[in-house]
Amino acid sequence: MDIAAFYELVEKNHSFMIASHVAPDGDSIGSVLALTLALLKLGKKAVPVINDNIPKKYRFLPGSNFIIKETSEKYDVLIALDCGDIERLGFNRPLKEYGTIVVNIDHHKSNIYFGDLNLVDSSASSVGEIIYRLLDGKVEIDFDIALNIFTSIITDTGSIRYSNTTPASLKILAKLVDKGVRPDYVSRQVFERRSLASILLLKSVLNTLEFSADGKIASLFITKDMLKAADADEEDADGIINYAREIEGVEVAVLFKEYEDGLTKVGFRSNEWVDVSMLAAEFNGGGHPRAAGCQIKLPLEETKEIVLNAVKLAILEDTGERCN
Ligand SMILES: [Mn+2]
């Protein structure tokens, strides 16, 4: 789908459901809201839908109070953002029951092109960047839309620190600052506010730090009891994996989270050369080369053993072919 096809779709249809993945992050929320606000400006009916709780730190985003979790309504068009596959949306019904036409806009390399129309660009830092390019010159990017897109890009690039930070994404950020977005304000909202519970949780999680593969792998885990003791929820665990990734000599960081019914969620981060999206894919997960995740229906200890063995193998293989 190119830009012309997108506007043809907008012209021909009236109601739009803009959706994104469960465990929402800055890119999913920001891009959903930016596109929702733009479609409203074009006189369309547009409803943002994310089937999960919106973390408190993203509540400052204009339009976030419009987000609903589910809908029994059917729209002309369902636009899924930042989802490599249908499962990520976390909906109970088939997509065609939400929208007559399904549009898939994403930047995951692993995207399976599940839409009737697909706009997938894995070179984009974020879906926010793709939305900017869709809107640029067609819809006035006002302050509210700018703030949402800025937050998409700044969160998916880890404050312009990750390898997906490109000249294109930096230029867009500059234009958004021109629209009045204040980087220091966004930073304080998103990166510099921590609950006491998150600090207490961090304290106990750091005690679980373990190394393998000569210090190239660092892993952490979170049990249900640790969450309870810190009076923390999942949101409070945000970013903890980076403490493992940032240790000198570490290439891959892994965070294991214990869930109900023997389910364990696994987060991966890498620094330079291991493609963790391939690792996550081994366990039916997905993501990006430097940040990915999966869920495994096994208790924490067994999951740790299986996953860490897979990471060790990946490190060995990659070391063999490594050129830098
Ligand atoms: Mn994203």
mmCIF file of C-alpha atoms and ligand atoms in Angstrom:
data_model
loop_
_atom_site.group_PDB
_atom_site.id
_atom_site.type_symbol
_atom_site.label_atom_id
_atom_site.label_comp_id
_atom_site.label_asym_id
_atom_site.label_seq_id
_atom_site.Cartn_x
_atom_site.Cartn_y
_atom_site.Cartn_z
ATOM 1 C CA MET A 1 0.000 0.000 0.000
ATOM 2 C CA ASP A 2 1.410 3.390 -0.931
ATOM 3 C CA ILE A 3 0.382 6.813 0.321
ATOM 4 C CA ALA A 4 -2.086 7.349 -2.544
ATOM 5 C CA ALA A 5 -3.793 4.022 -1.805
ATOM 6 C CA PHE A 6 -4.067 4.984 1.853
ATOM 7 C CA TYR A 7 -5.869 8.239 1.061
ATOM 8 C CA GLU A 8 -8.120 6.474 -1.427
ATOM 9 C CA LEU A 9 -9.099 4.135 1.400
ATOM 10 C CA VAL A 10 -9.710 7.081 3.726
ATOM 11 C CA GLU A 11 -11.833 8.835 1.120
ATOM 12 C CA LYS A 12 -13.990 5.799 0.387
ATOM 13 C CA ASN A 13 -14.720 4.826 3.991
ATOM 14 C CA HIS A 14 -16.229 6.496 7.016
ATOM 15 C CA SER A 15 -15.505 4.596 10.225
ATOM 16 C CA PHE A 16 -12.067 3.513 11.383
ATOM 17 C CA MET A 17 -10.899 1.424 14.296
ATOM 18 C CA ILE A 18 -7.232 2.087 15.085
ATOM 19 C CA ALA A 19 -5.748 -0.746 17.106
ATOM 20 C CA SER A 20 -2.420 -1.915 18.467
ATOM 21 C CA HIS A 21 -0.814 -4.587 20.593
ATOM 22 C CA VAL A 22 -1.302 -5.719 24.177
ATOM 23 C CA ALA A 23 1.422 -4.671 26.634
ATOM 24 C CA PRO A 24 1.289 -1.268 24.914
ATOM 25 C CA ASP A 25 4.416 0.896 24.663
ATOM 26 C CA GLY A 26 5.136 4.454 23.558
ATOM 27 C CA ASP A 27 5.162 3.561 19.869
ATOM 28 C CA SER A 28 1.900 1.631 19.877
ATOM 29 C CA ILE A 29 0.019 4.216 21.944
ATOM 30 C CA GLY A 30 1.565 7.252 20.249
ATOM 31 C CA SER A 31 0.996 5.994 16.721
ATOM 32 C CA VAL A 32 -2.579 4.858 17.456
ATOM 33 C CA LEU A 33 -3.402 8.291 18.883
ATOM 34 C CA ALA A 34 -1.635 10.248 16.131
ATOM 35 C CA LEU A 35 -3.538 8.388 13.412
ATOM 36 C CA THR A 36 -6.833 8.603 15.329
ATOM 37 C CA LEU A 37 -6.497 12.383 15.751
ATOM 38 C CA ALA A 38 -5.561 12.792 12.075
ATOM 39 C CA LEU A 39 -8.595 10.815 10.878
ATOM 40 C CA LEU A 40 -10.862 12.837 13.178
ATOM 41 C CA LYS A 41 -9.428 15.974 11.571
ATOM 42 C CA LEU A 42 -10.391 14.558 8.181
ATOM 43 C CA GLY A 43 -13.977 14.292 9.424
ATOM 44 C CA LYS A 44 -13.943 10.541 9.902
ATOM 45 C CA LYS A 45 -15.188 8.444 12.766
ATOM 46 C CA ALA A 46 -12.049 7.043 14.418
ATOM 47 C CA VAL A 47 -11.823 4.972 17.588
ATOM 48 C CA PRO A 48 -8.534 3.933 19.257
ATOM 49 C CA VAL A 49 -8.632 0.390 20.660
ATOM 50 C CA ILE A 50 -5.920 -1.307 22.754
ATOM 51 C CA ASN A 51 -6.977 -4.407 24.660
ATOM 52 C CA ASP A 52 -4.842 -3.805 27.738
ATOM 53 C CA ASN A 53 -4.195 -1.246 30.458
ATOM 54 C CA ILE A 54 -2.499 1.957 29.310
ATOM 55 C CA PRO A 55 0.580 2.551 31.525
ATOM 56 C CA LYS A 56 0.200 5.673 33.688
ATOM 57 C CA LYS A 57 3.273 7.296 32.119
ATOM 58 C CA TYR A 58 1.512 7.526 28.737
ATOM 59 C CA ARG A 59 -1.638 9.149 30.100
ATOM 60 C CA PHE A 60 -0.256 12.601 29.211
ATOM 61 C CA LEU A 61 -0.631 11.826 25.517
ATOM 62 C CA PRO A 62 -3.427 13.833 23.852
ATOM 63 C CA GLY A 63 -6.366 11.539 23.122
ATOM 64 C CA SER A 64 -5.298 8.779 25.539
ATOM 65 C CA ASN A 65 -8.600 9.141 27.411
ATOM 66 C CA PHE A 66 -10.423 8.051 24.213
ATOM 67 C CA ILE A 67 -8.729 4.624 24.134
ATOM 68 C CA ILE A 68 -11.097 1.713 24.722
ATOM 69 C CA LYS A 69 -10.224 -1.943 25.357
ATOM 70 C CA GLU A 70 -12.739 -3.791 23.242
ATOM 71 C CA THR A 71 -15.639 -3.031 20.965
ATOM 72 C CA SER A 72 -18.669 -4.926 19.748
ATOM 73 C CA GLU A 73 -19.068 -2.491 16.880
ATOM 74 C CA LYS A 74 -17.963 -3.183 13.340
ATOM 75 C CA TYR A 75 -16.073 -0.502 11.446
ATOM 76 C CA ASP A 76 -15.455 0.025 7.745
ATOM 77 C CA VAL A 77 -11.720 -0.249 8.306
ATOM 78 C CA LEU A 78 -9.576 -1.790 11.019
ATOM 79 C CA ILE A 79 -6.035 -0.416 11.026
ATOM 80 C CA ALA A 80 -3.574 -2.489 13.081
ATOM 81 C CA LEU A 81 -0.388 -0.674 14.067
ATOM 82 C CA ASP A 82 2.951 -2.031 15.331
ATOM 83 C CA CYS A 83 1.777 -5.678 15.203
ATOM 84 C CA GLY A 84 3.844 -8.327 13.416
ATOM 85 C CA ASP A 85 0.965 -10.775 13.597
ATOM 86 C CA ILE A 86 -2.727 -10.965 14.502
ATOM 87 C CA GLU A 87 -2.189 -12.521 17.956
ATOM 88 C CA ARG A 88 -0.375 -9.396 19.171
ATOM 89 C CA LEU A 89 -3.678 -7.501 19.034
ATOM 90 C CA GLY A 90 -5.075 -9.755 21.764
ATOM 91 C CA PHE A 91 -8.612 -9.696 20.359
ATOM 92 C CA ASN A 92 -11.100 -12.490 20.964
ATOM 93 C CA ARG A 93 -12.815 -12.381 17.581
ATOM 94 C CA PRO A 94 -11.498 -12.677 14.027
ATOM 95 C CA LEU A 95 -10.267 -9.341 12.650
ATOM 96 C CA LYS A 96 -12.954 -9.291 9.961
ATOM 97 C CA GLU A 97 -15.570 -8.957 12.703
ATOM 98 C CA TYR A 98 -13.999 -5.615 13.695
ATOM 99 C CA GLY A 99 -13.419 -4.155 10.258
ATOM 100 C CA THR A 100 -14.585 -4.930 6.718
ATOM 101 C CA ILE A 101 -11.125 -3.994 5.438
ATOM 102 C CA VAL A 102 -8.051 -4.853 7.496
ATOM 103 C CA VAL A 103 -4.984 -2.620 7.140
ATOM 104 C CA ASN A 104 -1.617 -3.609 8.594
ATOM 105 C CA ILE A 105 0.922 -0.826 9.221
ATOM 106 C CA ASP A 106 4.105 -1.978 10.916
ATOM 107 C CA HIS A 107 7.891 -1.887 11.113
ATOM 108 C CA HIS A 108 8.668 -5.437 12.338
ATOM 109 C CA LYS A 109 10.838 -7.437 9.955
ATOM 110 C CA SER A 110 8.909 -10.548 11.030
ATOM 111 C CA ASN A 111 5.545 -9.091 9.885
ATOM 112 C CA ILE A 112 3.355 -11.726 8.219
ATOM 113 C CA TYR A 113 1.344 -9.328 5.997
ATOM 114 C CA PHE A 114 -2.014 -10.272 7.529
ATOM 115 C CA GLY A 115 -3.880 -7.233 6.166
ATOM 116 C CA ASP A 116 -5.935 -6.728 3.024
ATOM 117 C CA LEU A 117 -3.611 -3.745 2.646
ATOM 118 C CA ASN A 118 -0.122 -3.787 4.133
ATOM 119 C CA LEU A 119 2.382 -1.033 4.739
ATOM 120 C CA VAL A 120 5.418 -2.626 6.356
ATOM 121 C CA ASP A 121 8.733 -0.789 6.497
ATOM 122 C CA SER A 122 11.344 -2.451 8.673
ATOM 123 C CA SER A 123 13.751 0.429 8.042
ATOM 124 C CA ALA A 124 11.446 2.782 9.988
ATOM 125 C CA SER A 125 12.504 3.429 13.580
ATOM 126 C CA SER A 126 8.916 3.194 14.750
ATOM 127 C CA VAL A 127 5.367 3.095 13.475
ATOM 128 C CA GLY A 128 5.177 6.736 14.559
ATOM 129 C CA GLU A 129 7.737 7.516 11.847
ATOM 130 C CA ILE A 130 5.596 5.730 9.221
ATOM 131 C CA ILE A 131 2.516 7.650 10.378
ATOM 132 C CA TYR A 132 4.446 10.915 10.081
ATOM 133 C CA ARG A 133 5.316 10.102 6.469
ATOM 134 C CA LEU A 134 1.669 9.205 5.763
ATOM 135 C CA LEU A 135 0.385 12.483 7.205
ATOM 136 C CA ASP A 136 3.148 14.844 6.058
ATOM 137 C CA GLY A 137 1.742 17.330 3.551
ATOM 138 C CA LYS A 138 -1.731 15.740 3.666
ATOM 139 C CA VAL A 139 -3.034 16.480 7.147
ATOM 140 C CA GLU A 140 -1.904 19.374 9.302
ATOM 141 C CA ILE A 141 0.344 17.905 11.984
ATOM 142 C CA ASP A 142 -0.804 19.966 14.959
ATOM 143 C CA PHE A 143 0.762 19.964 18.416
ATOM 144 C CA ASP A 144 -1.299 17.021 19.702
ATOM 145 C CA ILE A 145 -0.409 14.813 16.738
ATOM 146 C CA ALA A 146 3.223 15.954 16.937
ATOM 147 C CA LEU A 147 3.458 15.055 20.631
ATOM 148 C CA ASN A 148 2.135 11.553 19.939
ATOM 149 C CA ILE A 149 4.512 10.921 17.032
ATOM 150 C CA PHE A 150 7.459 12.350 18.957
ATOM 151 C CA THR A 151 6.719 9.948 21.821
ATOM 152 C CA SER A 152 6.495 7.002 19.388
ATOM 153 C CA ILE A 153 9.908 7.714 17.920
ATOM 154 C CA ILE A 154 11.651 8.696 21.149
ATOM 155 C CA THR A 155 10.505 5.538 22.977
ATOM 156 C CA ASP A 156 11.206 3.031 20.167
ATOM 157 C CA THR A 157 14.694 4.494 19.657
ATOM 158 C CA GLY A 158 15.393 4.485 23.418
ATOM 159 C CA SER A 159 15.806 8.280 23.395
ATOM 160 C CA ILE A 160 17.724 8.190 20.085
ATOM 161 C CA ARG A 161 20.257 5.753 21.513
ATOM 162 C CA TYR A 162 19.371 2.516 19.714
ATOM 163 C CA SER A 163 20.644 1.329 16.327
ATOM 164 C CA ASN A 164 17.304 2.165 14.665
ATOM 165 C CA THR A 165 18.046 5.887 15.147
ATOM 166 C CA THR A 166 18.472 7.112 11.561
ATOM 167 C CA PRO A 167 18.924 10.474 9.831
ATOM 168 C CA ALA A 168 15.277 10.168 8.746
ATOM 169 C CA SER A 169 13.975 9.654 12.289
ATOM 170 C CA LEU A 170 16.138 12.497 13.636
ATOM 171 C CA LYS A 171 14.864 14.875 10.940
ATOM 172 C CA ILE A 172 11.267 14.026 11.831
ATOM 173 C CA LEU A 173 11.984 14.614 15.528
ATOM 174 C CA ALA A 174 13.401 18.049 14.648
ATOM 175 C CA LYS A 175 10.233 18.935 12.724
ATOM 176 C CA LEU A 176 8.096 17.826 15.669
ATOM 177 C CA VAL A 177 10.124 20.008 18.054
ATOM 178 C CA ASP A 178 9.431 22.819 15.598
ATOM 179 C CA LYS A 179 5.721 22.158 16.206
ATOM 180 C CA GLY A 180 6.238 22.925 19.885
ATOM 181 C CA VAL A 181 7.029 19.518 21.372
ATOM 182 C CA ARG A 182 9.430 19.870 24.300
ATOM 183 C CA PRO A 183 11.834 16.909 24.530
ATOM 184 C CA ASP A 184 12.544 17.568 28.225
ATOM 185 C CA TYR A 185 8.830 17.402 29.035
ATOM 186 C CA VAL A 186 8.345 14.113 27.191
ATOM 187 C CA SER A 187 11.477 12.698 28.848
ATOM 188 C CA ARG A 188 10.225 13.525 32.305
ATOM 189 C CA GLN A 189 6.828 11.937 31.621
ATOM 190 C CA VAL A 190 8.135 8.761 30.032
ATOM 191 C CA PHE A 191 11.638 8.086 31.339
ATOM 192 C CA GLU A 192 12.200 9.987 34.563
ATOM 193 C CA ARG A 193 9.256 9.096 36.762
ATOM 194 C CA ARG A 194 9.449 5.918 38.795
ATOM 195 C CA SER A 195 7.038 4.581 41.367
ATOM 196 C CA LEU A 196 8.418 3.474 44.728
ATOM 197 C CA ALA A 197 7.126 -0.016 43.893
ATOM 198 C CA SER A 198 9.305 -0.115 40.779
ATOM 199 C CA ILE A 199 12.432 0.742 42.807
ATOM 200 C CA LEU A 200 11.623 -1.903 45.442
ATOM 201 C CA LEU A 201 11.055 -4.421 42.651
ATOM 202 C CA LEU A 202 14.341 -3.438 40.985
ATOM 203 C CA LYS A 203 16.136 -4.051 44.288
ATOM 204 C CA SER A 204 14.943 -7.648 44.469
ATOM 205 C CA VAL A 205 15.309 -8.354 40.741
ATOM 206 C CA LEU A 206 18.967 -7.271 40.727
ATOM 207 C CA ASN A 207 19.619 -9.987 43.341
ATOM 208 C CA THR A 208 18.736 -12.584 40.688
ATOM 209 C CA LEU A 209 21.464 -11.471 38.270
ATOM 210 C CA GLU A 210 23.353 -14.390 36.719
ATOM 211 C CA PHE A 211 25.940 -14.620 33.966
ATOM 212 C CA SER A 212 26.745 -17.284 31.408
ATOM 213 C CA ALA A 213 28.820 -17.682 28.231
ATOM 214 C CA ASP A 214 31.835 -15.953 29.788
ATOM 215 C CA GLY A 215 29.772 -12.954 30.809
ATOM 216 C CA LYS A 216 28.245 -12.416 27.366
ATOM 217 C CA ILE A 217 24.803 -13.361 28.676
ATOM 218 C CA ALA A 218 23.240 -11.682 31.717
ATOM 219 C CA SER A 219 19.865 -12.862 32.979
ATOM 220 C CA LEU A 220 17.363 -11.679 35.547
ATOM 221 C CA PHE A 221 14.042 -13.057 36.714
ATOM 222 C CA ILE A 222 10.862 -11.820 38.380
ATOM 223 C CA THR A 223 8.559 -14.152 40.306
ATOM 224 C CA LYS A 224 4.948 -13.501 41.257
ATOM 225 C CA ASP A 225 6.071 -13.323 44.906
ATOM 226 C CA MET A 226 8.625 -10.609 44.128
ATOM 227 C CA LEU A 227 5.924 -8.499 42.463
ATOM 228 C CA LYS A 228 3.670 -8.983 45.466
ATOM 229 C CA ALA A 229 6.360 -8.144 48.022
ATOM 230 C CA ALA A 230 7.125 -4.862 46.229
ATOM 231 C CA ASP A 231 3.420 -4.130 45.720
ATOM 232 C CA ALA A 232 4.357 -3.775 42.057
ATOM 233 C CA ASP A 233 2.547 -4.517 38.824
ATOM 234 C CA GLU A 234 3.895 -5.390 35.403
ATOM 235 C CA GLU A 235 4.326 -1.748 34.485
ATOM 236 C CA ASP A 236 6.828 -1.364 37.323
ATOM 237 C CA ALA A 237 9.112 -3.941 35.657
ATOM 238 C CA ASP A 238 9.509 -1.741 32.579
ATOM 239 C CA GLY A 239 13.127 -1.181 31.606
ATOM 240 C CA ILE A 240 14.635 -3.444 34.268
ATOM 241 C CA ILE A 241 16.138 -5.659 31.549
ATOM 242 C CA ASN A 242 18.430 -2.773 30.557
ATOM 243 C CA TYR A 243 20.346 -3.086 33.830
ATOM 244 C CA ALA A 244 21.523 -6.484 32.538
ATOM 245 C CA ARG A 245 22.122 -5.289 28.976
ATOM 246 C CA GLU A 246 24.265 -2.356 30.059
ATOM 247 C CA ILE A 247 26.820 -4.416 31.985
ATOM 248 C CA GLU A 248 30.256 -4.293 30.340
ATOM 249 C CA GLY A 249 30.935 -7.358 28.199
ATOM 250 C CA VAL A 250 27.289 -8.416 27.994
ATOM 251 C CA GLU A 251 25.898 -9.047 24.509
ATOM 252 C CA VAL A 252 22.514 -10.565 25.345
ATOM 253 C CA ALA A 253 20.290 -9.745 28.321
ATOM 254 C CA VAL A 254 17.351 -11.987 29.196
ATOM 255 C CA LEU A 255 14.532 -11.264 31.629
ATOM 256 C CA PHE A 256 12.205 -14.073 32.745
ATOM 257 C CA LYS A 257 8.806 -13.223 34.219
ATOM 258 C CA GLU A 258 6.734 -15.837 36.032
ATOM 259 C CA TYR A 259 2.991 -15.843 35.260
ATOM 260 C CA GLU A 260 -0.064 -17.859 36.301
ATOM 261 C CA ASP A 261 -0.550 -21.431 35.103
ATOM 262 C CA GLY A 262 3.119 -22.232 34.541
ATOM 263 C CA LEU A 263 3.541 -19.574 31.865
ATOM 264 C CA THR A 264 6.803 -17.643 31.646
ATOM 265 C CA LYS A 265 7.350 -14.495 29.573
ATOM 266 C CA VAL A 266 10.849 -13.903 28.242
ATOM 267 C CA GLY A 267 12.330 -10.584 27.151
ATOM 268 C CA PHE A 268 15.560 -10.344 25.126
ATOM 269 C CA ARG A 269 17.860 -7.402 24.450
ATOM 270 C CA SER A 270 21.172 -7.428 22.627
ATOM 271 C CA ASN A 271 23.889 -4.862 22.131
ATOM 272 C CA GLU A 272 25.754 -5.400 18.905
ATOM 273 C CA TRP A 273 25.628 -8.618 16.987
ATOM 274 C CA VAL A 274 23.102 -11.196 18.209
ATOM 275 C CA ASP A 275 19.731 -10.960 16.408
ATOM 276 C CA VAL A 276 17.390 -11.650 19.314
ATOM 277 C CA SER A 277 14.302 -11.595 17.065
ATOM 278 C CA MET A 278 15.608 -14.909 15.662
ATOM 279 C CA LEU A 279 15.995 -16.255 19.190
ATOM 280 C CA ALA A 280 12.458 -15.212 20.138
ATOM 281 C CA ALA A 281 11.163 -16.775 16.909
ATOM 282 C CA GLU A 282 12.553 -20.160 18.021
ATOM 283 C CA PHE A 283 9.921 -19.999 20.767
ATOM 284 C CA ASN A 284 7.132 -18.554 18.590
ATOM 285 C CA GLY A 285 7.830 -15.012 19.698
ATOM 286 C CA GLY A 286 9.047 -12.038 17.703
ATOM 287 C CA GLY A 287 10.398 -8.531 17.757
ATOM 288 C CA HIS A 288 13.390 -6.640 16.482
ATOM 289 C CA PRO A 289 17.087 -7.606 16.125
ATOM 290 C CA ARG A 290 17.968 -5.758 19.373
ATOM 291 C CA ALA A 291 14.720 -6.212 21.345
ATOM 292 C CA ALA A 292 12.367 -9.179 21.239
ATOM 293 C CA GLY A 293 10.240 -11.441 23.394
ATOM 294 C CA CYS A 294 8.285 -14.674 23.662
ATOM 295 C CA GLN A 295 6.049 -16.655 26.014
ATOM 296 C CA ILE A 296 6.700 -20.228 27.009
ATOM 297 C CA LYS A 297 4.204 -22.565 28.654
ATOM 298 C CA LEU A 298 6.675 -23.916 31.203
ATOM 299 C CA PRO A 299 7.530 -22.963 34.783
ATOM 300 C CA LEU A 300 10.249 -20.383 35.365
ATOM 301 C CA GLU A 301 13.148 -22.753 36.125
ATOM 302 C CA GLU A 302 12.603 -24.972 33.086
ATOM 303 C CA THR A 303 12.116 -21.956 30.834
ATOM 304 C CA LYS A 304 15.377 -20.466 32.079
ATOM 305 C CA GLU A 305 17.307 -23.603 31.271
ATOM 306 C CA ILE A 306 15.893 -24.048 27.768
ATOM 307 C CA VAL A 307 16.138 -20.402 26.792
ATOM 308 C CA LEU A 308 19.627 -19.790 28.180
ATOM 309 C CA ASN A 309 20.866 -22.855 26.273
ATOM 310 C CA ALA A 310 19.404 -21.412 23.067
ATOM 311 C CA VAL A 311 21.069 -18.047 23.747
ATOM 312 C CA LYS A 312 24.428 -19.759 24.374
ATOM 313 C CA LEU A 313 24.091 -21.562 21.049
ATOM 314 C CA ALA A 314 23.269 -18.321 19.252
ATOM 315 C CA ILE A 315 26.297 -16.632 20.811
ATOM 316 C CA LEU A 316 28.562 -19.508 19.752
ATOM 317 C CA GLU A 317 27.238 -19.507 16.195
ATOM 318 C CA ASP A 318 27.437 -15.755 15.884
ATOM 319 C CA THR A 319 30.952 -15.608 17.326
ATOM 320 C CA GLY A 320 32.012 -18.050 14.616
ATOM 321 C CA GLU A 321 30.808 -15.794 11.811
ATOM 322 C CA ARG A 322 31.483 -12.507 13.449
ATOM 323 C CA CYS A 323 33.444 -9.994 11.467
ATOM 324 C CA ASN A 324 33.692 -7.069 13.896
HETATM 325 MN MN MN B 1 7.250 -0.198 17.412
#
